[in-house]
Short mmCIF file of C-alpha atoms and ligand atoms in Angstrom, two decimals:
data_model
loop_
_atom_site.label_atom_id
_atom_site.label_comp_id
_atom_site.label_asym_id
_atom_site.label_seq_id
_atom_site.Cartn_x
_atom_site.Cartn_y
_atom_site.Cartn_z
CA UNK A 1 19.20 2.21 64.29
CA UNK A 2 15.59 2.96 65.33
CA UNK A 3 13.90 2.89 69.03
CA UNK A 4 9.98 3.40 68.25
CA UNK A 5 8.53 3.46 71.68
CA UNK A 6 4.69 2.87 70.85
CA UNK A 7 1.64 3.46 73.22
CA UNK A 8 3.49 2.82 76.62
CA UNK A 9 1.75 3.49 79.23
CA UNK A 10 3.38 2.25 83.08
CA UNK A 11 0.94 2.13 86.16
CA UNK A 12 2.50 2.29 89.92
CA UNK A 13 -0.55 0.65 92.10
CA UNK A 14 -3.77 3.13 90.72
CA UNK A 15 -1.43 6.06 89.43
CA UNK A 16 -0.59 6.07 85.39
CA UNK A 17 3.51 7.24 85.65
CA UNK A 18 3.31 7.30 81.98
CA UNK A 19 0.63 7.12 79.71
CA UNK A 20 0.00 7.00 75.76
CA UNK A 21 3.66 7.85 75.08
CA UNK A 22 4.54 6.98 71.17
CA UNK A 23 7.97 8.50 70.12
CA UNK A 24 10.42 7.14 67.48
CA UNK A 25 13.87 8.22 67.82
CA UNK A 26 16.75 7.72 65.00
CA UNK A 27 20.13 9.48 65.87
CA UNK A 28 21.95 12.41 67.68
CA UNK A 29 21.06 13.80 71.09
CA UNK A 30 17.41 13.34 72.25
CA UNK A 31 16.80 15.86 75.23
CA UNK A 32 14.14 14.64 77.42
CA UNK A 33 13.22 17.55 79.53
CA UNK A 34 10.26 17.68 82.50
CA UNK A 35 9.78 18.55 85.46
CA UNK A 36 10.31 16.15 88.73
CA UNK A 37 7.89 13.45 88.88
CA UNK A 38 7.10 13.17 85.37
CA UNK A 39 7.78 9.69 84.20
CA UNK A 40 11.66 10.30 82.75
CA UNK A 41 13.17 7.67 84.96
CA UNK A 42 10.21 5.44 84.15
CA UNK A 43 10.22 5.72 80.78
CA UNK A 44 14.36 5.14 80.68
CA UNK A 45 13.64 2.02 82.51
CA UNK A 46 11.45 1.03 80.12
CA UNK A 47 13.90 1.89 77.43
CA UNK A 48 16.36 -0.05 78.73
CA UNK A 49 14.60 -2.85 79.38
CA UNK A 50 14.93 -2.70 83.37
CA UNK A 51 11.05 -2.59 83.71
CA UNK A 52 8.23 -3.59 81.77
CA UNK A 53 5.86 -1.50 80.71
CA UNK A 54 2.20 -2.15 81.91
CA UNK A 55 0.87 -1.57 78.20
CA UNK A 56 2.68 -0.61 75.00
CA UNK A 57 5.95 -1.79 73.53
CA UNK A 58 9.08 -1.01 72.49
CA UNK A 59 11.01 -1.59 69.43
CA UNK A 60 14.63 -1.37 68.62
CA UNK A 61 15.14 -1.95 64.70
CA UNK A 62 12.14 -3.97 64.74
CA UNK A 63 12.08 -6.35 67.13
CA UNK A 64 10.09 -6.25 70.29
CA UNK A 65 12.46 -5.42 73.28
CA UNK A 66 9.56 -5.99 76.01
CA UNK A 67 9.67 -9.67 74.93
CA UNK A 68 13.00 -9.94 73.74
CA UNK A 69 14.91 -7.87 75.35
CA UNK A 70 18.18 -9.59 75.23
CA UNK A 71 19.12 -8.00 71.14
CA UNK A 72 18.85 -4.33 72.94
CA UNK A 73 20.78 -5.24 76.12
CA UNK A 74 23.89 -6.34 74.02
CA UNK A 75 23.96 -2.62 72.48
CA UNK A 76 22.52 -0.22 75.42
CA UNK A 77 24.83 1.69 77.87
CA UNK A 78 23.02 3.08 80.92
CA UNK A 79 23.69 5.61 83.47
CA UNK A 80 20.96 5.74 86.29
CA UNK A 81 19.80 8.29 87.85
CA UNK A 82 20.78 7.26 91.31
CA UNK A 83 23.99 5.53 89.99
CA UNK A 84 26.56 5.10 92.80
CA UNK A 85 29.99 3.89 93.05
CA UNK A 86 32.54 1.98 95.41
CA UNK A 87 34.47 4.12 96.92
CA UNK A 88 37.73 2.17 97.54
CA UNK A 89 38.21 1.61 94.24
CA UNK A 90 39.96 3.81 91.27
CA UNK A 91 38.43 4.79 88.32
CA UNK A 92 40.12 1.83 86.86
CA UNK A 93 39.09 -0.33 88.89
CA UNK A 94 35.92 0.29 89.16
CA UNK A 95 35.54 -0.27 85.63
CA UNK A 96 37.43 -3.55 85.20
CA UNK A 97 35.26 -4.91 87.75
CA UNK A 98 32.21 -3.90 85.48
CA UNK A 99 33.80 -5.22 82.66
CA UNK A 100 34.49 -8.46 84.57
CA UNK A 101 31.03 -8.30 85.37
CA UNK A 102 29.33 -7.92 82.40
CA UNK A 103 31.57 -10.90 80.54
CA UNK A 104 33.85 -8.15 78.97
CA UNK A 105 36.70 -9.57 77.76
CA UNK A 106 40.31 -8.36 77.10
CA UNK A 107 38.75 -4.75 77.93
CA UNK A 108 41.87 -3.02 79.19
CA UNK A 109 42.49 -1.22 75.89
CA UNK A 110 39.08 -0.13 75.93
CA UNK A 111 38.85 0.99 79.57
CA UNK A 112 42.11 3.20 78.49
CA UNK A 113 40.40 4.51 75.51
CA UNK A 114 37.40 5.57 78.11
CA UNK A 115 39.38 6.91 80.75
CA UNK A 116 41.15 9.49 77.94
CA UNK A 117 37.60 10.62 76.78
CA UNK A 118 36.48 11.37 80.14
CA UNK A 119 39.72 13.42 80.99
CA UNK A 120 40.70 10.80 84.15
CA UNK A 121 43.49 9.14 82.94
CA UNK A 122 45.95 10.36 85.05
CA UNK A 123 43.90 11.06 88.13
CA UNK A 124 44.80 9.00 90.61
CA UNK A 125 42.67 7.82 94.12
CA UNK A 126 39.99 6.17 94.99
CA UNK A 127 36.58 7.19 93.68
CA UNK A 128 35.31 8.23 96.73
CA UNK A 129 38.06 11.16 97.33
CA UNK A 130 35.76 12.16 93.49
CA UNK A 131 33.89 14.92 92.97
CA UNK A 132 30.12 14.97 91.82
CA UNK A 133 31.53 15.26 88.19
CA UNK A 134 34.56 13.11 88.22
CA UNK A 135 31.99 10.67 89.65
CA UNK A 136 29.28 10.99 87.03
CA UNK A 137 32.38 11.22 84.43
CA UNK A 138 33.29 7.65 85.97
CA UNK A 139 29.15 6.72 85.09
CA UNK A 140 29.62 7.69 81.54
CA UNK A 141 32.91 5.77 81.26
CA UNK A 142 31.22 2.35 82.54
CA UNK A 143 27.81 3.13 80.56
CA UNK A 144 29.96 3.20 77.16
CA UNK A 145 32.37 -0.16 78.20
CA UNK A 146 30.36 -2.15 75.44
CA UNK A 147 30.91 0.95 72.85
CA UNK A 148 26.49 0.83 72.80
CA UNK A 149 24.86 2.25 69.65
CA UNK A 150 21.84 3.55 72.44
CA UNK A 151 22.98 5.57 75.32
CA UNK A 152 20.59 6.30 78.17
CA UNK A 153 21.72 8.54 81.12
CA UNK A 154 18.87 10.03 83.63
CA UNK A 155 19.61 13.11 85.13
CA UNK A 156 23.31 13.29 85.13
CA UNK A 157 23.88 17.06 85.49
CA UNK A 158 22.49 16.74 88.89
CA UNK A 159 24.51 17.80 91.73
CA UNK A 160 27.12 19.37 89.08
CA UNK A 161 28.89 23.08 89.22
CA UNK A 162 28.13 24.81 86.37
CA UNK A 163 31.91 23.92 84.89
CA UNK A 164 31.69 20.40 85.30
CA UNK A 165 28.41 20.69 84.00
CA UNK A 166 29.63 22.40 80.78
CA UNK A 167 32.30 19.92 80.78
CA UNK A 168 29.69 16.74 80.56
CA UNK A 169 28.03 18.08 78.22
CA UNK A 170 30.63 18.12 75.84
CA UNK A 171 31.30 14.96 76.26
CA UNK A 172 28.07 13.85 75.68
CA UNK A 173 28.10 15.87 72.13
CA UNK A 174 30.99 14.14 70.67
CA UNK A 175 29.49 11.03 71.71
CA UNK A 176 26.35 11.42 69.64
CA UNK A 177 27.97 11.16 66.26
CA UNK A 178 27.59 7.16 65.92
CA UNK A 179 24.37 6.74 68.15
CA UNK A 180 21.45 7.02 69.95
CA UNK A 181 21.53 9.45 73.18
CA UNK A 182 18.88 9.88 75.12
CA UNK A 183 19.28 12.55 78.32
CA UNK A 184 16.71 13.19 80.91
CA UNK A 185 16.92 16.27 82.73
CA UNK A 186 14.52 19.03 84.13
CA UNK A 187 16.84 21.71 83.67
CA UNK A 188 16.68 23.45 80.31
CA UNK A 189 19.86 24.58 79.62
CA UNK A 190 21.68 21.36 79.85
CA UNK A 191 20.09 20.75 76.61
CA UNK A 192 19.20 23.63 74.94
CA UNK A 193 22.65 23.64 72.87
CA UNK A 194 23.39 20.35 72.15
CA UNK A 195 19.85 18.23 71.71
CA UNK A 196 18.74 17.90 68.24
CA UNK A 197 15.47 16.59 69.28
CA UNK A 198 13.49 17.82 72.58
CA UNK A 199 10.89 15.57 74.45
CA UNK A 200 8.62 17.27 76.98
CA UNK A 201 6.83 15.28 79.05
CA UNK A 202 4.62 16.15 82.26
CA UNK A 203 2.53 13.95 84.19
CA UNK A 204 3.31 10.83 81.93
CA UNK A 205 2.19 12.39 78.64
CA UNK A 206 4.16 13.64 76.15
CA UNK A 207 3.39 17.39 75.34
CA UNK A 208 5.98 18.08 72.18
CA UNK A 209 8.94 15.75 70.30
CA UNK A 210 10.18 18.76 68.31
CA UNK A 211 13.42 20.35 67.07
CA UNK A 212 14.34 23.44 69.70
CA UNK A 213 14.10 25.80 66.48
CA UNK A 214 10.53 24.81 65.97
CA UNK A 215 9.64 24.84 69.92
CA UNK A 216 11.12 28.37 70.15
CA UNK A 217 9.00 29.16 67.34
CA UNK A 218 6.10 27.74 68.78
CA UNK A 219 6.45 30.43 71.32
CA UNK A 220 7.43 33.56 69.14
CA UNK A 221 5.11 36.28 69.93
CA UNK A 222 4.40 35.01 73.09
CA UNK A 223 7.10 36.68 75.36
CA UNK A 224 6.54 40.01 76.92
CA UNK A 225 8.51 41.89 79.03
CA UNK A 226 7.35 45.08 81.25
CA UNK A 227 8.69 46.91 84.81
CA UNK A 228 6.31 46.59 87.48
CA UNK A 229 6.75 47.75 90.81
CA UNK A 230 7.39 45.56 94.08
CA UNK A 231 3.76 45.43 95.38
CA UNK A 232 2.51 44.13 92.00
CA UNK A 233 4.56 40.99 91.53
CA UNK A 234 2.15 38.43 93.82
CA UNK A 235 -0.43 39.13 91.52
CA UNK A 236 1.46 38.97 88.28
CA UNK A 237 2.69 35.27 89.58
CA UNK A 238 -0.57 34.52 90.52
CA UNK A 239 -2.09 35.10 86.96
CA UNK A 240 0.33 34.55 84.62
CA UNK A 241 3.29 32.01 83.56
CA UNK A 242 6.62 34.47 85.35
CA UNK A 243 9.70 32.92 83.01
CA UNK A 244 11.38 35.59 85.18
CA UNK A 245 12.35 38.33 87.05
CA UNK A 246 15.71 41.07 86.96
CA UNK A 247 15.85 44.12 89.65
CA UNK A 248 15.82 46.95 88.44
CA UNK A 249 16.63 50.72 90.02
CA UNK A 250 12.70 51.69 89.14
CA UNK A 251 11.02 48.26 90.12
CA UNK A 252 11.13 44.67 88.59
CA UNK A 253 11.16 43.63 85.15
CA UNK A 254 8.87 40.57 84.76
CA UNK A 255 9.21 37.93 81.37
CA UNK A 256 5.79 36.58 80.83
CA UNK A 257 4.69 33.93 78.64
CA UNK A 258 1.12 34.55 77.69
CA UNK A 259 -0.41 34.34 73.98
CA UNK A 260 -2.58 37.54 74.64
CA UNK A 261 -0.39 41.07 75.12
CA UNK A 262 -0.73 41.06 79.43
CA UNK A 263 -1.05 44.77 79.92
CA UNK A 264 -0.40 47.57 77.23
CA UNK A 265 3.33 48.08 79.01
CA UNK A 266 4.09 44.50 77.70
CA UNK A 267 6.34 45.16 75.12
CA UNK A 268 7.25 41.35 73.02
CA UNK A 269 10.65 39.93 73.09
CA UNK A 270 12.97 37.08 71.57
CA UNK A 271 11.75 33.39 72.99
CA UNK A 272 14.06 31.15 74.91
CA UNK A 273 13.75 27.51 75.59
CA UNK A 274 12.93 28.17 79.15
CA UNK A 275 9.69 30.32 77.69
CA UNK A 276 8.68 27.24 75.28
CA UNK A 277 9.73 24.69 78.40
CA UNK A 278 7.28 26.98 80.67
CA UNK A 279 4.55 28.16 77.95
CA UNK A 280 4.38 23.68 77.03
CA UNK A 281 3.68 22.79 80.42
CA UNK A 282 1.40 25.52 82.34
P1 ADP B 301 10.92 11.74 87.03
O1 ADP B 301 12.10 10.87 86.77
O2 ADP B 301 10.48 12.54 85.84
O3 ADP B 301 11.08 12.60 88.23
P2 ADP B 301 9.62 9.24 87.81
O4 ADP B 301 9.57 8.35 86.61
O5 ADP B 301 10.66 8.97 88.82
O6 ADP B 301 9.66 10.76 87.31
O7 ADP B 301 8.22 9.19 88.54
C1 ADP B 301 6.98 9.38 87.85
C2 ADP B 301 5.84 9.18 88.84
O8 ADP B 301 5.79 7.81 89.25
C3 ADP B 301 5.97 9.98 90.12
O9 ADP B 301 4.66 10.36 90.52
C4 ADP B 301 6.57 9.01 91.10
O10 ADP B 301 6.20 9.32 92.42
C5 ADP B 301 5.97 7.69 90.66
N1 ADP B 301 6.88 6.54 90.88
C6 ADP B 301 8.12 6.41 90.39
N2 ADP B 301 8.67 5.23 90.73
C7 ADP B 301 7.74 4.59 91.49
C8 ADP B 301 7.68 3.31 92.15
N3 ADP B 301 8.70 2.46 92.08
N4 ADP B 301 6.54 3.00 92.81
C9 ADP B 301 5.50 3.86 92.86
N5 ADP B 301 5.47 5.07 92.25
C10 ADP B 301 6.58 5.43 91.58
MG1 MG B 302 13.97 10.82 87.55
#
């Protein structure tokens, strides 16, 4: 299995969403991490075939999904970003009448099957008594009905507590041993464990398709810590890239990313993704 995504570029009216993106992805968990507005849910639509890019194409083993699209379809699962469901049904429910949908046949076994992995098969009600994560737990469920060897979810940490949010993610791991996963978020740490492969993107343009090793790498020797006092800070935010801040009982300590030492004070210290996230896209 191989999506090679090659020169897509996407224009809204004048404005370039995306732009010269060329990534090839094979297996495991592909983080794509930017901030909001950068062209994730554009480029997921792309991927699964929702929209057509205004120049580029994509390929899935080969063939051309922008003119074809209908070999990919059969084998994608998607969870949108602003997926929503209908609230008077259950969970079971919902997803027979997805499975009806979609020409899903004899799917009860596999709706059971689904309903184990996502912990809700014995959790009764309608889906609109759900929390956010029983919800987006419900998303995954109907996004993996056809068992798809590409699964696309945009932002689905959003609106999680941090449990629930440890809990998806989890999920999402195990899934990744016999496909494609592709996960679009603009917080760091709901990939920095479990993505084998990190996108970065910002303003339509991808800035780095790396391992996280390498990324943190990237950025070792470039994180400096120092206390400052309170009356200092504005200017330290307004001249450098803050990663962040602790109180302290003689001032603030300030993390900056900055390839020069800031200030002799700076003293260096161990790189998170957060730095390399911050250092790739100021
Ligand atoms: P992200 O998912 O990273 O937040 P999007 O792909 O939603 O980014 O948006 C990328 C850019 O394209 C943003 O500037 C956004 O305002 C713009 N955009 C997204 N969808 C549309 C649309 N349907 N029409 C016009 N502009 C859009
Ligand atoms: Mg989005």
């Amino acid at each position: 299995m191989t999506l090679k995504i090659e020169r897509v570029g996407k224009q809204y009216g004048n404005h370039w969403a995306l732009k010269d993106v060329d990534l090839t992805f094979d297996d495991g968990v592909i983080g794509l991490l930017g901030p909001n507005g950068a062209g994730k849910s554009t480029l997921m639509r792309i991927i699964t075939t929702v929209m057509k890019p205004t120049e580029g194409t994509v390929r899935w083993d080969g063939t051309d999904v922008v003119d074809d699209p209908s070999v990919l379809r059969r084998r994608i699962g998607y969870l949108p970003q602003d997926f929503g469901v209908y609230p008077n049904l259950s969970a079971r429910e919902f997803l027979e009448y997805l499975a009806g949908i979609r020409g899903l046949s004899d799917a009860d076994d596999r709706i059971d099957e689904l309903l184990d992995l996502v912990d809700l098969a014995d959790t009764e009600g309608h889906l609109g008594g759900f929390s956010g994560g029983m919800q987006q737990r419900v998303g995954i469920a109907q996004s993996l009905l056809s068992d798809p060897d590409l699964l696309v979810v945009d932002e689905p940490t959003v609106g999680l507590d941090p449990e629930e949010r440890v809990r998806f993610r989890n999920v999402l791991t195990d899934l990744a041993d016999e496909r494609i996963v592709i996960l679009s978020t603009h917080i760091v740490s709901d990939v920095e464990v479990t993505a084998s492969d990190i996108v970065l993107l910002a303003d339509g343009r991808v800035l780095a398709h790396e391992h996280p090793s390498i990324l943190l790498e990237q950025v070792t020797g470039s994180v400096w810590e120092w206390t400052v006092d309170d009356e200092s800070l504005p200017s330290i935010k307004r001249n450098h890239t803050l990663s962040g801040t602790v109180r302290q009982r003689d001032g603030v300590a300030v993390r900056v990313v900055s390839e020069q030492q800031p200030t002799p004070a700076a003293e260096l210290c161990d790189p998170t993704l957060e730095d390399a996230y911050l250092h790739a896209i100021n």
